[in-house]
Short mmCIF file of C-alpha atoms in Angstrom, two decimals:
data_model
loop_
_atom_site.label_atom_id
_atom_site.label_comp_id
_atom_site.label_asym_id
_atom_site.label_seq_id
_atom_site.Cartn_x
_atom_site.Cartn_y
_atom_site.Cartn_z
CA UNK A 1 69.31 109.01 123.87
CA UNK A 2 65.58 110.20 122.67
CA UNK A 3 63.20 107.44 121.66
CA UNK A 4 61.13 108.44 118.59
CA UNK A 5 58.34 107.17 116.58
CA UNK A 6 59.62 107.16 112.79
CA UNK A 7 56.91 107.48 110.04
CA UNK A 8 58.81 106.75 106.48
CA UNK A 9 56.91 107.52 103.22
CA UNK A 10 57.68 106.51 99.81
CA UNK A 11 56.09 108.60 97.08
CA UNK A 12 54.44 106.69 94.11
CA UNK A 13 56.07 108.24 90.63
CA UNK A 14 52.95 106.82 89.07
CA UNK A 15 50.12 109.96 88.17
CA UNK A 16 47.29 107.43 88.18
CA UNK A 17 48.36 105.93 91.65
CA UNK A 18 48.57 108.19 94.56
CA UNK A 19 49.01 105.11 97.00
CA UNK A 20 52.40 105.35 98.49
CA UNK A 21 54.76 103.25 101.00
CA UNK A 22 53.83 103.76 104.55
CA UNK A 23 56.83 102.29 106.88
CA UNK A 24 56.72 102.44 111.06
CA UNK A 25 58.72 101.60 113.29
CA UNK A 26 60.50 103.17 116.74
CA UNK A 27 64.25 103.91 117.50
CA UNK A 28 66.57 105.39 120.17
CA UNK A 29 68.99 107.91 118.71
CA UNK A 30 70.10 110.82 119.40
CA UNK A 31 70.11 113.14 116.52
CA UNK A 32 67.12 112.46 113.75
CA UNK A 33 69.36 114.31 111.67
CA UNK A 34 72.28 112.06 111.91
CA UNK A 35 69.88 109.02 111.64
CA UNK A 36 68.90 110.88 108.31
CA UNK A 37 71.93 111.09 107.19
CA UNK A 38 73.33 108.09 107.69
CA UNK A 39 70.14 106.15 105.95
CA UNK A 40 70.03 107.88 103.02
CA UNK A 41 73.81 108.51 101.40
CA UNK A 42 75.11 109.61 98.15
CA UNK A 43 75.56 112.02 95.45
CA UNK A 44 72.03 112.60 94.08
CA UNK A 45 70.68 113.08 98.00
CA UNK A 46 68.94 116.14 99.71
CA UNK A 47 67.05 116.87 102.20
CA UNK A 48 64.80 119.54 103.93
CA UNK A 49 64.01 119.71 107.65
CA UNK A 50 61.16 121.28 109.09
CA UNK A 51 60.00 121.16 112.88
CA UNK A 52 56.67 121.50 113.66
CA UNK A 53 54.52 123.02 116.00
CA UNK A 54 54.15 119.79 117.99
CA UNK A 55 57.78 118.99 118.13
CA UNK A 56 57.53 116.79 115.15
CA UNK A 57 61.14 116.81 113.02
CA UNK A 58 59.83 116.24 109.28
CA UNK A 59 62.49 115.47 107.02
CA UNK A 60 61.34 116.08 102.99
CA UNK A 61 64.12 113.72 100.97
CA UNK A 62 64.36 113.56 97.11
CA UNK A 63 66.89 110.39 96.32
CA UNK A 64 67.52 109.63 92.94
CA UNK A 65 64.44 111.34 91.76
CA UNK A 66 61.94 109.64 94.35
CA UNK A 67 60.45 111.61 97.04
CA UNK A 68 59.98 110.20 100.83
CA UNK A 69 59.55 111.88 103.73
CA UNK A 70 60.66 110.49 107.00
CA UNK A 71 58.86 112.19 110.28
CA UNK A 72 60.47 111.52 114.11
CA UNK A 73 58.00 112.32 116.99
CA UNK A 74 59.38 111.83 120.36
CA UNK A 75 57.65 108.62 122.79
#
């Protein structure tokens, strides 16, 4: 198992308020993907994975109409 720093963002709806929710928090898994996956289930869920130069996995989700973005970076 990989121990990763997980940065989840909520995107405000709101065009006046650009402020959005900022969650932290670390976890030992072994597939961000799966973790992905497994967090964020249903019909009306997609997702788009991008890995960055760094080795950050970015995941881009869209869940009932509500963007968030959940980013792993390995400890």
């Amino acid at each position: 198992m990989k121990e990763y720093e997980v940065i989840w963002e909520i995107f405000n709806k709101c065009p006046r308020n650009q402020m959005r929710d900022v969650f932290v928090e670390e976890v030992e898994i072994e597939d961000p993907e799966a973790y992905i996956r497994s967090k964020f289930q249903g019909d009306d869920v997609s997702f788009e994975k991008t890995v960055l130069a760094d080795g950050t996995v970015v995941f881009d989700i869209q869940t009932s109409q509500i963007k968030q973005r959940c980013s792993f970076t390995e400890i």
